Amino acid sequence: MQDAITAEYSGPPKLNYLNNGFTLKSWLLTKDHKRIAIMYLITVSLFFMAGGLYASAIRLELLTPASDLLQTGTYNKVFTQHGILMIFFFLIPSIPAVLGNFILPIMIGAKDLALPRINLLSLYIYWVGGAFTVWALLQGGVDTGWTFYTPYSTTFSNTYVMAVGLGIFINGFSSILTGLNFIVTVHTMRAPGMTWFRLPLFVWAQYATSLVMILGTPVIAITVLLLAIERFARVGIFDPTIGGDPILFQHMFWFYSHPAVYIMILPGMGVISELISNFSRKKIFGYEFIAFSSIAIAVFGFLVWGHHMFVSGQSVYAGLVFSFLTMVVAVPSAIKMFNWTATMYKGSISYDTPMLYGIGFMGLFLIGGLTGLFLGAIGLTVHLTDTYFVVAHFHYVMVGGQVIAYLGGIHYWWPKMTGKMYSEFWGKISAMLVFVGFNLTFFPQFILGYMGMPRRYSYPPEFQVLNIFSTAGASVLGVGLILPLIYLTQSLISGKAAGDNPWMLPGLEWRTSSPPPTENFDVMPVVTWEAYEFGEESGLDLEGARANESVRTV
Amino acid sequence: MSSHSETGKFHYHEPGLQHQFEDMGQQEESVSIGMWMFLVQEIMFFGGLFTAYLVFRSKYPMAFAAGSNHLDAFWGGLNTLVLIVSSLTMALTVYYAQKSNRNMQVIMILLTMAFGATFLGVKTIEYRDKFNHGLVPVQGWNKRIKAETNAEHETKPCWEVDHNAPAIEHPNPRGEFQWTDCSLVKKAQDEGYLTNAEKIGYFSNGEIDANKFRDKVRIFYYLYFVMTGLHALHMIVGLALMTWLLIVAWRGSFSEDYYMPVEMSGLYWHFVDIVWIFLFPLLYLLGRHFMHGG
Amino acid sequence: MAEYEQHDHDHIEHDHMTIPKYIGIFLVLVVGTILTYFAATVDLDFIFPGANTLVALLIAFTKMTCVMLFFMHVYWSPRMIWLSAVASFFWLAIMFSYTMQDYLTRDPGVFSP
Amino acid sequence: MQTNSWVPLFPEQASTFAWQVDLLYLYLIVISVAFTIPIVVAVFLFALKYREKEKFASGAEIHGSMVLEAGWSFLPFVISMTIFLGGAVVYYNQYKMPEDAMQVYVVGKQWMWKIQHETGQREINELHIPVNRKVKLTMTTEDALHDFSIPAFRTKADVVPGRYTYLWFEANKPGKYHLFCAEYCGLNHSGMGGYVYVMEQSDFDNWLEGNVSGQTPVEQGRDLFENKLGCASCHAGGPQQRGAKLEGIYGKDVHLVGGGTVTANDEYIRNSILNPGSQVVEGFQPIMPTFKGQVTEEQLVSLVAYIKSLSGITGSTSTSQPASNSAANSGSNARTNSNTMTPRRADRGQGNTPGSNPNAPGPANR
Ligand code: HEA
Ligand code: HEA
Ligand code: CUA
Ligand SMILES: [Cu+2]
């Protein structure tokens, strides 16, 4: 396909997606999934920083019981905007739009996503939605909580609910289009020999995520649209004083937002499957079970949304049904957890930075998931709901789960994406800091929650001690998160060249150059090996790599 | 299809083949799966609205029946037929594209567009009518001076107002939603089929409360406007799509070998039609039987 | 070359529908519409309450099925497309039924005596 | 009166089903530990034992095991079903409303709880109940969602506008417990709370009767201001202050939003309490809720007297000295609380049926 081009550029400065054009236009009008991924990476990081700054403000305010640093009204806006930015603009696009976009097509041996123009469109929609939201935040922001519960959001809040809602509405379509693109790509763009059961598990996870995106996201779109119209027209379909029903909003909101939490974890699970298996240099244990459990989570995830509404006034019967299904949906996650552990058995495990994140994920997601069971047990949730126990639970799964997996994935594929190697030393330091800081921040919140400290609150004095722990932990966590920013940037400038396959792994993405050429492969690959094949069949030149010490420092 | 690209090692790029694909088969399959995923997405999008409809209709069937009776089933039915015809012409467009018949394609696209536009025209008539009768559920969006309301509502209790009574012109300075007729509530009360939500929702101190009933009817109109409005928006997008198709078809670009865009636009058009197939009975017809038999 | 769906449909087959067939489907749709209208004006509540709704929806479903199978050519489409059509309605059913399961069991009330 | 340990781990158990919730909690902790320890130990063990011996050596060829998969799908399923059943039982106890309970009516409102007893006794942000007696709350709200939450009783329920929701508990330990609003409801959500006082039956009867013993209007006003009506939650000085400073305003000119000034006289203060929105002080949000219908004329007089006293003006009554008032502030102790209560015989007389009371939940649909 690109033979002519490669022949021409066979000299050292090989043409890759990065040096293939330097103009702004060559970036903004690109259809190359890799460039789009890089643009996502930058935007997503900016949103993470903004969300992180809000988080810092929350933790500083919560250092003392009184609302002294932030006025109540400001505090309400701060946690709302923290939630909105982190969820809709950072966590949901994080792994799919950055790592998925970059790696998925390469992993299956495609030249690009099936619909590159749609991919670019999705990036633009994300930008427009993001810009719109940021504009609304600058105008004055919102104070409804990220859940936008009515009738507060429709009738009582005098902040920019409508504008932020529309920002989320727009942004939703970016997510939908990304999901659509992945599904099509996985169906039609696999290289010869890349059968469904040879797909890396990351691809399966992305596929499951995409299903949720397509089936769920439109519902949040229509929900916030109704919310916005409602605010404008005051007809009151969510306003009980004139016949509406505020709980209908909760149903519609959680119909998306519960499955959305699986949008926020499945890609992370995919990354972890890659990391655990590859850094144990061993075939993953129970491939089919991990693959199908992703799909099972995506499907069953749609049946449990009512567990966010146990005390909302929904019927007792519905509460019991949703509690039951919540328990069922935990099982596929359990299957994954056990399979990952079993994968490490008799492996040949190396502790590079990505693997540290992988192991960190196993511990943190375990705690996060198990506390999800606490919240699913309906009699217990009555006490726990809307307390810091919930806050701790979801930070464990979202930060301890997805963010950690995202960081692991970034470190893992960084040499592929940039062709440069970062400092292993600082990578490990930062992984440790994140792990320690994270636990210090959020573990105390479980206790606070059980003690009854409500969320979105300035608390009574007896809760202060644990809150101080939490704030201290957040500082450590903050440092741990700023470090990668520094050393990853530094690696771009002065990092040593990574080589095409620094970890000597069999995946297709490691069989093209780093950074990959515009159409990913110089020769269309033909897959003859199973996923995670480390034996002879993989055709890797391990001896050669061992001889070449510079490939990697252990 | 596995055969030809393996043998055809030379890289012949068929017209319209994008760089990331190997051959047209792959491209067509991608596009068609993509389109279907888009439609799935659309179904869920409208699905949210249908959920809201379902919930409120099950809560306030009489308000929905009253609101629905007041919609003009003639226009609604006509529009249904118009859309069905346009669906036929759309299907034929695809058929003629497959047969590489440029002229018939162009004609069929033009017909489809004409019917689509007719549909929107009728919708405008209906919307205007609602505006005149003060039935737009947004304050200020109704006719302010001389809105037409029922002649009898000032003299009679709200359940005796005959909604077929002649309309008089009636000032509505703040452009508010107007609804006076609660005869259905009275009837349902007498015959004993009010739901629990209705027994609370329509009454004050044991009496039928015209204002409270009006609020529920307004919810119906709200859903009516949002549902038909979004549907109309989809029609407008569809018309834009048709315009583009028309231009390309005019140039004779579609043939037996390459008609994917026609096929895909057709899927979209039929989808919009299907939404209307449900909207018509749900909005215009359900509850109509209360006016006739028992 | 890529190894995508196993079906061989270099071009989606297009010799199944003929103009008379199209017109036939069209007539079914028209009849359906007229039927819906008249069914709605007859009070069917004597069968069971809500019978009118059921009839209206049954007709609508039939019409939709015709459009999907023949106008949208689902009938001759690969499994993936059948699947996505069915799945989307399945998901709608989830949304409806699980929401209604709350509303229908609410009276005499959630936390009610 | 919460636990005294430095880092408290459990809230007090003060209701009959608190132990059930705690037991369920412990059961889940045991399960979590039972799953966490093996997994973490295994990960660490493998991590040490199977550390790569040679660079790029590959691990053993193991693909999976049907038996293991079936086992570890089945086991969590069974365990999770036990959790579900446990949860369902506890939930049933929490929400199966008793027949023979004492009724209390609760109305949430941004940002206060208005509570009324069957006897007509009303209170704000405080709930006095007798120990060892079932209490059933019938709740609604005038505006946004709220949530009536008492951690020590391990129960809560959202309060939904346009509907009633219900909550019941039987307190089994006298004391003072936190009452929170646990559903986010806007600006002063975290100020929307107070205390539940669980008292011995005799104390409770005493409290219901009220105690007429000599409070001056200023003292009574102060009590209303600081405890009963929660004015202090906005008007006390300090960083939490959202309302205007009331010290020294009496007799001064007040600048209003939208121009204009008024002199702060009795009439103005009265109006500020009943119709806060009508004259909003410059520099403030119009967030003060109206107290119309909640304060009697008698109480208004006391409030005005108290606010005047803040400007050093003493009415017909004696000056209140902060020191001598400490008793009035001791509402924190349930046992002695009875002496801080003001009698409201007047409205108890007419307010015996909840329906006729302005404070009782209104009709479900307004
Ligand atoms: C990435 C996001 C994510 C993920 C993956 C999860 C996963 C789960 N969540 Fe969580 N959740 C959130 C994000 C997430 N959640 C958020 C954001 C909120 C709050 C929203 C708000 O109100 O603002 C929330 C709130 C929330 C609630 C409502 C709390 C309340 O407000 O009252 C509940 C209740 O059931 C719940 C349950 C669960 C369960 C059962 C899982 C399960 O999927 C977990 C499954 C995992 C495991 C179980 C661990 C591994 C298994 C084993 C080691 C084997 C042992 C297992 C068994 C014995 C079964 N979550
Ligand atoms: C993806 C989701 C996500 C992430 C990553 C986080 C991350 C964090 N959150 Fe998050 N949080 C939510 C989602 C998330 N949160 C949601 C949904 C809510 C509920 C909102 C609601 O109630 O409506 C919530 C609420 C919430 C609360 C409860 C507020 C309340 O109820 O009153 C608290 C309190 O501690 C908190 C703390 C933190 C902390 C300390 C982090 C830390 O992990 C953050 C660490 C990050 C940093 C410290 C940034 C580091 C980098 C920089 C600072 C860059 C420097 C800047 C430049 C160079 C420009 N969060
Ligand atoms: Cu009331 Cu929060
Ligand atoms: Cu959930």
Tab-separated table of C-alpha atoms and ligand atoms in Angstrom, chain A residues 258 261 307-308, ligand 4:
chain	number	residue	atom	x	y	z
A	258	HIS	CA	-25.089	3.769	35.909
A	261	VAL	CA	-19.774	3.958	35.315
A	307	HIS	CA	-29.566	1.210	43.096
A	308	HIS	CA	-28.824	4.914	43.095
E	4	CU	CU	-24.465	2.559	39.812
